[in-house]
Amino acid sequence: MTSTLTDTFGRHINYLRMSVTDRCDFRCVYCMSEEMTFLPRSSILTLKEIHNLAIAFVRAGVRKIRLTGGEPLIRPGIAALCESIKAIPGLEELCMTTNGSRLESLAEPLFSAGVDRLNVSLDSLDPSLFKSLTRTGNLTSVIKGIDTARAVGFKKIKLNCVMLKGRNDHEVNDIVAFAIDRQLDVSFIEEMPLGVITEHGREQTFCSSAYLRERISQRYTLLASSYTSSGPSRYWEVAHAPTTRIGFISPHSHNFCDTCNRIRLTAEGRLLLCLGHENSIDLKAILRSDPTNTDLVTHSIHDAMKLKPRQHHFSNDSVEIVRFMNSTGG
Ligand code: SAM
Ligand code: SF4
């Protein structure tokens, strides 16, 4: 039995992002500090618990699940988890956001498991800049991963690019050309002030979507598009390149809260109602109190809707949210 989830502002909530681990093999400069303390393994949800919670969310009204992290592909058993979640009756779409480092070997198992869409983060096409932005990443492996995913049959692949002024914004059109060449979509993301980082000052590197769109328009003709992926991106089509859409995720310059349909589950089982607020409920504790009673969890999810705030307020000169993006489920 499925129902619908509605918050106190009348928004229908049908999209869940589940973080399957807070750990990662990269240390992207906008996402993490160089030295990170990760959660003890005992406080992370087991694969069985993630699956049970997914069942409860779908019963409550979720239709689309995105697995994310941290880096979801470093969690052992990830392909089997995808297969079990994809089989939940009522779920319409299973997606994943990955840094692509392990995609070359895992693309095929993920495709066979029924994953519908992949978002792959790619902030630079310059190997040394890629390395410095991710601190540990290898560009060649990520590109091999993207090409393998296309070869095994993934039709819906989108690049995610966090653009930092003075660091990688000069590559915006090269990334668009890369996306067109491989028939991928691409979203450019404004950096959000999540977690305390010292590598750069976020107010100095802020790169607005309007600025990027202007730069892209100098090389390509962009046509406004009504397409929506049910995420926060606003899309444009590229004239003469119908297989590539360009999205902008603009948490600062274009507040997307009015149409928010999203909730997040952290790797330790906390249901977050908004990226920019700490309101949450501890679903792991509820599940562990009575592991076979998923109805109790479904009821708690409905009840949590009253905690979903109207909107976020991000400012680059202060960090209001101390949790990092990797522990949030980006
Ligand atoms: N590790 C995977 C990856 O990088 O794709 C999935 C998790 S990551 C937290 C999800 C997305 O959040 C990535 O596209 C990443 O670029 C983005 N992200 C991380 N920190 C961010 C921040 N402070 N502001 C905006 N986007 C951020
Ligand atoms: Fe890891 Fe993704 Fe964060 Fe980069 S953005 S450090 S790949 S979790």
Short mmCIF file of C-alpha atoms and ligand atoms in Angstrom, two decimals:
data_model
loop_
_atom_site.label_atom_id
_atom_site.label_comp_id
_atom_site.label_asym_id
_atom_site.label_seq_id
_atom_site.Cartn_x
_atom_site.Cartn_y
_atom_site.Cartn_z
CA MET A 1 0.00 0.00 0.00
CA THR A 2 1.45 3.39 -0.99
CA SER A 3 0.23 6.86 -0.08
CA THR A 4 1.35 10.42 -0.75
CA LEU A 5 3.60 12.58 1.41
CA THR A 6 2.67 16.23 1.75
CA ASP A 7 4.29 18.87 3.95
CA THR A 8 2.59 21.73 5.77
CA PHE A 9 3.14 24.06 2.78
CA GLY A 10 1.26 21.71 0.44
CA ARG A 11 4.40 20.45 -1.33
CA HIS A 12 4.33 16.81 -2.45
CA ILE A 13 7.44 15.01 -1.31
CA ASN A 14 8.28 12.14 -3.64
CA TYR A 15 12.08 12.22 -3.96
CA LEU A 16 14.49 10.75 -1.40
CA ARG A 17 18.27 11.02 -1.43
CA MET A 18 19.86 8.28 0.66
CA SER A 19 23.46 8.51 1.75
CA VAL A 20 24.87 4.99 1.91
CA THR A 21 28.19 6.07 3.46
CA ASP A 22 29.81 9.30 4.66
CA ARG A 23 33.23 8.02 3.52
CA CYS A 24 34.87 8.93 0.26
CA ASP A 25 38.05 8.27 -1.71
CA PHE A 26 38.18 11.96 -2.78
CA ARG A 27 38.49 15.07 -0.61
CA CYS A 28 36.94 17.71 -2.88
CA VAL A 29 37.96 21.14 -1.63
CA TYR A 30 34.40 22.49 -1.49
CA CYS A 31 32.95 19.38 0.18
CA MET A 32 35.46 18.23 2.80
CA SER A 33 38.46 19.36 4.75
CA GLU A 34 41.72 17.54 4.09
CA GLU A 35 41.60 15.71 7.42
CA MET A 36 38.18 14.23 8.02
CA THR A 37 36.84 12.14 10.87
CA PHE A 38 34.27 9.71 9.56
CA LEU A 39 31.49 8.04 11.48
CA PRO A 40 32.27 4.76 13.26
CA ARG A 41 31.00 1.86 11.17
CA SER A 42 28.67 0.74 13.96
CA SER A 43 26.62 3.92 13.62
CA ILE A 44 26.11 3.52 9.86
CA LEU A 45 22.95 1.82 8.64
CA THR A 46 23.42 -1.77 7.49
CA LEU A 47 22.47 -2.62 3.90
CA LYS A 48 19.41 -4.46 5.24
CA GLU A 49 18.36 -1.38 7.22
CA ILE A 50 18.81 0.85 4.16
CA HIS A 51 16.59 -1.53 2.20
CA ASN A 52 13.95 -1.64 4.96
CA LEU A 53 13.93 2.14 5.22
CA ALA A 54 13.60 2.42 1.44
CA ILE A 55 10.50 0.17 1.63
CA ALA A 56 9.04 2.42 4.34
CA PHE A 57 9.72 5.57 2.29
CA VAL A 58 8.12 4.13 -0.84
CA ARG A 59 5.07 3.11 1.20
CA ALA A 60 4.93 6.66 2.53
CA GLY A 61 4.90 8.15 -0.99
CA VAL A 62 8.46 8.37 -2.32
CA ARG A 63 8.69 7.53 -6.04
CA LYS A 64 12.30 8.36 -6.82
CA ILE A 65 15.37 7.38 -4.80
CA ARG A 66 18.90 8.61 -5.40
CA LEU A 67 21.76 6.78 -3.69
CA THR A 68 24.61 9.07 -2.80
CA GLY A 69 27.16 9.72 -0.06
CA GLY A 70 30.07 10.21 0.55
CA GLU A 71 30.98 8.00 -2.37
CA PRO A 72 28.31 5.32 -2.82
CA LEU A 73 30.53 3.09 -4.94
CA ILE A 74 32.99 2.48 -2.10
CA ARG A 75 30.28 0.80 -0.03
CA PRO A 76 30.74 -2.98 -0.38
CA GLY A 77 27.57 -4.64 -1.72
CA ILE A 78 26.30 -1.52 -3.45
CA ALA A 79 25.13 -3.27 -6.65
CA ALA A 80 23.11 -5.84 -4.67
CA LEU A 81 21.59 -3.01 -2.63
CA CYS A 82 20.56 -1.26 -5.85
CA GLU A 83 18.95 -4.43 -7.13
CA SER A 84 16.96 -4.89 -3.92
CA ILE A 85 15.78 -1.26 -3.84
CA LYS A 86 14.87 -1.25 -7.54
CA ALA A 87 12.56 -4.22 -6.87
CA ILE A 88 10.42 -2.32 -4.33
CA PRO A 89 6.87 -2.11 -5.73
CA GLY A 90 5.84 1.51 -6.30
CA LEU A 91 9.36 2.88 -6.84
CA GLU A 92 9.52 4.52 -10.26
CA GLU A 93 13.15 5.57 -10.54
CA LEU A 94 16.46 4.61 -8.92
CA CYS A 95 19.38 6.98 -9.49
CA MET A 96 22.90 7.42 -8.19
CA THR A 97 25.34 10.30 -7.77
CA THR A 98 28.98 9.20 -7.89
CA ASN A 99 32.43 10.68 -8.28
CA GLY A 100 33.04 8.04 -10.96
CA SER A 101 36.32 6.72 -9.52
CA ARG A 102 35.05 3.13 -9.45
CA LEU A 103 32.59 3.34 -12.29
CA GLU A 104 34.77 1.54 -14.79
CA SER A 105 34.36 -1.73 -12.87
CA LEU A 106 30.91 -1.08 -11.39
CA ALA A 107 28.97 0.45 -14.31
CA GLU A 108 27.88 -2.93 -15.64
CA PRO A 109 26.70 -4.38 -12.28
CA LEU A 110 24.81 -1.14 -11.60
CA PHE A 111 23.14 -1.21 -14.99
CA SER A 112 22.20 -4.88 -14.53
CA ALA A 113 20.82 -4.03 -11.07
CA GLY A 114 18.38 -1.64 -12.74
CA VAL A 115 19.85 1.78 -11.88
CA ASP A 116 18.03 4.21 -14.19
CA ARG A 117 20.23 7.31 -14.10
CA LEU A 118 23.74 8.29 -13.09
CA ASN A 119 25.06 11.70 -12.08
CA VAL A 120 28.84 11.84 -12.25
CA SER A 121 30.74 14.71 -10.65
CA LEU A 122 33.37 16.25 -12.91
CA ASP A 123 34.73 19.69 -12.07
CA SER A 124 37.66 19.91 -14.47
CA LEU A 125 39.07 18.32 -17.63
CA ASP A 126 42.59 19.35 -16.74
CA PRO A 127 44.27 16.39 -14.94
CA SER A 128 46.30 18.52 -12.58
CA LEU A 129 43.44 20.89 -11.73
CA PHE A 130 41.15 17.87 -11.28
CA LYS A 131 43.70 16.44 -8.88
CA SER A 132 43.99 19.66 -6.92
CA LEU A 133 40.19 20.15 -6.67
CA THR A 134 39.57 16.56 -5.55
CA ARG A 135 42.91 16.30 -3.67
CA THR A 136 43.18 12.57 -4.53
CA GLY A 137 41.20 12.01 -7.74
CA ASN A 138 42.43 10.70 -11.07
CA LEU A 139 40.72 12.29 -14.08
CA THR A 140 41.56 9.44 -16.47
CA SER A 141 39.75 6.87 -14.30
CA VAL A 142 36.66 9.04 -14.05
CA ILE A 143 36.49 9.57 -17.81
CA LYS A 144 36.98 5.82 -18.36
CA GLY A 145 34.13 5.27 -15.89
CA ILE A 146 31.82 7.63 -17.80
CA ASP A 147 32.69 5.96 -21.11
CA THR A 148 32.12 2.50 -19.64
CA ALA A 149 28.73 3.57 -18.27
CA ARG A 150 27.71 4.74 -21.75
CA ALA A 151 29.04 1.54 -23.31
CA VAL A 152 27.11 -0.77 -20.96
CA GLY A 153 23.85 0.98 -21.80
CA PHE A 154 23.22 3.93 -19.46
CA LYS A 155 21.20 6.44 -21.49
CA LYS A 156 20.72 9.07 -18.81
CA ILE A 157 24.05 10.33 -17.53
CA LYS A 158 24.50 13.85 -16.18
CA LEU A 159 27.68 15.61 -15.18
CA ASN A 160 27.63 17.64 -11.95
CA CYS A 161 30.12 20.51 -11.85
CA VAL A 162 30.65 22.76 -8.86
CA MET A 163 32.17 25.92 -10.32
CA LEU A 164 34.58 28.07 -8.31
CA LYS A 165 35.46 31.52 -9.66
CA GLY A 166 39.15 31.77 -10.50
CA ARG A 167 39.67 28.01 -10.15
CA ASN A 168 37.70 26.11 -12.79
CA ASP A 169 35.18 28.61 -14.25
CA HIS A 170 37.43 29.12 -17.31
CA GLU A 171 36.64 25.50 -18.25
CA VAL A 172 32.89 25.93 -18.41
CA ASN A 173 32.69 25.76 -22.21
CA ASP A 174 35.17 22.88 -22.44
CA ILE A 175 32.92 20.92 -20.08
CA VAL A 176 29.88 21.77 -22.22
CA ALA A 177 31.80 20.58 -25.32
CA PHE A 178 32.74 17.35 -23.50
CA ALA A 179 29.08 16.80 -22.59
CA ILE A 180 27.89 17.45 -26.15
CA ASP A 181 30.54 15.14 -27.56
CA ARG A 182 29.36 12.28 -25.33
CA GLN A 183 25.63 13.12 -25.41
CA LEU A 184 25.46 13.82 -21.68
CA ASP A 185 23.50 16.38 -19.71
CA VAL A 186 25.38 18.71 -17.40
CA SER A 187 24.45 20.74 -14.31
CA PHE A 188 26.52 23.61 -13.00
CA ILE A 189 26.15 24.00 -9.24
CA GLU A 190 26.70 27.06 -7.07
CA GLU A 191 28.82 26.10 -4.06
CA MET A 192 26.84 25.82 -0.83
CA PRO A 193 28.18 26.76 2.61
CA LEU A 194 27.95 23.30 4.14
CA GLY A 195 30.69 22.38 6.62
CA VAL A 196 33.69 24.43 7.68
CA ILE A 197 36.42 24.44 5.02
CA THR A 198 39.64 26.46 5.06
CA GLU A 199 40.98 25.74 1.56
CA HIS A 200 39.26 28.77 0.05
CA GLY A 201 36.96 31.58 1.07
CA ARG A 202 33.55 30.77 -0.34
CA GLU A 203 32.63 34.39 -0.85
CA GLN A 204 35.73 34.88 -3.07
CA THR A 205 35.10 31.85 -5.27
CA PHE A 206 31.34 32.28 -5.57
CA CYS A 207 30.40 31.75 -9.23
CA SER A 208 26.80 32.55 -10.06
CA SER A 209 24.70 30.59 -12.52
CA ALA A 210 23.94 33.84 -14.38
CA TYR A 211 27.66 34.44 -14.96
CA LEU A 212 28.17 30.89 -16.28
CA ARG A 213 25.13 31.09 -18.53
CA GLU A 214 26.51 34.30 -19.98
CA ARG A 215 29.87 32.63 -20.69
CA ILE A 216 28.21 29.62 -22.30
CA SER A 217 26.00 31.90 -24.41
CA GLN A 218 29.14 33.44 -25.90
CA ARG A 219 29.88 30.09 -27.58
CA TYR A 220 26.51 28.28 -27.77
CA THR A 221 22.91 29.30 -28.39
CA LEU A 222 20.91 28.35 -25.31
CA LEU A 223 17.16 27.81 -25.56
CA ALA A 224 15.00 27.88 -22.42
CA SER A 225 13.62 24.42 -21.68
CA SER A 226 10.62 23.27 -19.68
CA TYR A 227 12.35 19.93 -18.97
CA THR A 228 12.56 18.91 -15.33
CA SER A 229 14.36 15.97 -13.76
CA SER A 230 12.39 16.55 -10.53
CA GLY A 231 15.59 17.90 -8.94
CA PRO A 232 16.54 21.56 -8.40
CA SER A 233 18.21 22.14 -11.83
CA ARG A 234 16.70 24.68 -14.24
CA TYR A 235 17.47 23.49 -17.76
CA TRP A 236 18.45 25.00 -21.10
CA GLU A 237 18.80 23.26 -24.42
CA VAL A 238 21.73 23.78 -26.74
CA ALA A 239 20.78 24.68 -30.33
CA HIS A 240 22.12 22.02 -32.73
CA ALA A 241 22.95 19.65 -29.84
CA PRO A 242 19.59 18.13 -28.89
CA THR A 243 21.11 15.33 -26.82
CA THR A 244 22.60 17.70 -24.23
CA ARG A 245 20.71 19.79 -21.70
CA ILE A 246 22.47 22.32 -19.52
CA GLY A 247 21.15 22.75 -15.99
CA PHE A 248 21.92 25.31 -13.33
CA ILE A 249 21.51 24.57 -9.63
CA SER A 250 21.42 27.96 -8.00
CA PRO A 251 20.84 27.71 -4.24
CA HIS A 252 22.04 31.30 -3.79
CA SER A 253 20.85 33.18 -6.84
CA HIS A 254 17.58 31.37 -7.53
CA ASN A 255 15.93 29.92 -4.47
CA PHE A 256 14.24 26.66 -5.52
CA CYS A 257 12.43 25.96 -2.24
CA ASP A 258 8.88 26.67 -3.48
CA THR A 259 8.93 23.52 -5.58
CA CYS A 260 11.03 21.39 -3.22
CA ASN A 261 9.96 17.74 -3.37
CA ARG A 262 13.05 16.33 -1.65
CA ILE A 263 14.10 14.82 1.66
CA ARG A 264 17.38 13.20 2.64
CA LEU A 265 18.46 10.25 4.74
CA THR A 266 21.96 10.44 6.22
CA ALA A 267 24.26 7.42 6.38
CA GLU A 268 23.45 7.06 10.08
CA GLY A 269 19.73 7.03 9.43
CA ARG A 270 18.68 10.59 10.20
CA LEU A 271 15.88 11.97 8.06
CA LEU A 272 16.79 15.54 7.09
CA LEU A 273 13.91 17.69 5.95
CA CYS A 274 16.03 20.42 4.30
CA LEU A 275 19.63 20.79 3.11
CA GLY A 276 19.89 24.16 4.87
CA HIS A 277 18.33 23.29 8.25
CA GLU A 278 19.21 20.88 11.02
CA ASN A 279 15.60 19.67 11.62
CA SER A 280 15.71 15.89 11.55
CA ILE A 281 14.37 12.71 13.06
CA ASP A 282 16.33 9.61 13.97
CA LEU A 283 14.80 6.87 11.83
CA LYS A 284 17.58 4.44 12.71
CA ALA A 285 16.54 4.55 16.38
CA ILE A 286 12.90 4.04 15.41
CA LEU A 287 13.76 1.13 13.11
CA ARG A 288 16.13 -0.50 15.64
CA SER A 289 13.48 -0.23 18.38
CA ASP A 290 11.31 -2.67 16.42
CA PRO A 291 13.17 -3.92 13.30
CA THR A 292 10.26 -5.79 11.74
CA ASN A 293 7.77 -2.94 12.13
CA THR A 294 8.28 -0.86 8.97
CA ASP A 295 4.76 0.57 9.47
CA LEU A 296 6.10 2.44 12.49
CA VAL A 297 8.80 3.99 10.29
CA THR A 298 6.29 4.91 7.57
CA HIS A 299 4.13 6.59 10.21
CA SER A 300 7.17 8.51 11.56
CA ILE A 301 8.04 9.70 8.03
CA HIS A 302 4.53 11.12 7.60
CA ASP A 303 4.77 12.72 11.01
CA ALA A 304 8.14 14.32 10.16
CA MET A 305 6.60 16.34 7.33
CA LYS A 306 5.54 18.98 9.83
CA LEU A 307 9.26 19.69 10.42
CA LYS A 308 10.01 20.54 6.79
CA PRO A 309 10.78 24.28 6.71
CA ARG A 310 9.55 26.62 3.99
CA GLN A 311 13.05 27.43 2.68
CA HIS A 312 16.81 27.57 3.20
CA HIS A 313 18.83 30.78 3.69
CA PHE A 314 22.42 30.39 2.50
CA SER A 315 25.06 33.05 2.95
CA ASN A 316 28.68 32.62 1.86
CA ASP A 317 30.16 34.69 4.64
CA SER A 318 28.90 32.49 7.44
CA VAL A 319 28.52 28.75 7.92
CA GLU A 320 25.19 28.04 9.52
CA ILE A 321 25.24 24.34 8.74
CA VAL A 322 28.26 22.63 10.23
CA ARG A 323 27.62 19.23 8.70
CA PHE A 324 29.57 18.57 5.50
CA MET A 325 27.91 17.70 2.22
CA ASN A 326 29.26 14.13 2.42
CA SER A 327 27.33 13.48 5.62
CA THR A 328 24.23 15.15 4.24
CA GLY A 329 23.52 13.02 1.18
CA GLY A 330 24.11 15.51 -1.64
N1 SAM B 1 30.62 11.46 -3.98
C1 SAM B 1 29.58 11.62 -4.92
C2 SAM B 1 29.89 12.72 -5.90
O1 SAM B 1 30.78 13.52 -5.65
O2 SAM B 1 29.21 12.79 -6.92
C3 SAM B 1 28.23 11.83 -4.30
C4 SAM B 1 28.15 12.71 -3.07
S1 SAM B 1 28.51 14.42 -3.36
C5 SAM B 1 28.30 15.07 -1.75
C6 SAM B 1 27.07 14.92 -4.28
C7 SAM B 1 27.21 16.21 -5.03
O3 SAM B 1 27.34 17.27 -4.10
C8 SAM B 1 28.42 16.28 -5.93
O4 SAM B 1 28.01 16.59 -7.25
C9 SAM B 1 29.25 17.39 -5.36
O5 SAM B 1 29.92 18.09 -6.35
C10 SAM B 1 28.22 18.23 -4.66
N2 SAM B 1 28.75 19.04 -3.55
C11 SAM B 1 29.54 18.65 -2.54
N3 SAM B 1 29.79 19.67 -1.70
C12 SAM B 1 29.14 20.75 -2.19
C13 SAM B 1 28.99 22.10 -1.79
N4 SAM B 1 29.58 22.57 -0.68
N5 SAM B 1 28.23 22.92 -2.56
C14 SAM B 1 27.62 22.45 -3.68
N6 SAM B 1 27.71 21.19 -4.11
C15 SAM B 1 28.46 20.34 -3.39
FE1 SF4 B 2 33.64 12.82 -2.07
FE2 SF4 B 2 31.59 13.60 -3.55
FE3 SF4 B 2 32.39 15.07 -1.47
FE4 SF4 B 2 33.92 14.95 -3.60
S1 SF4 B 2 31.87 15.80 -3.52
S2 SF4 B 2 34.61 14.70 -1.46
S3 SF4 B 2 33.60 12.93 -4.30
S4 SF4 B 2 31.53 13.07 -1.36
#
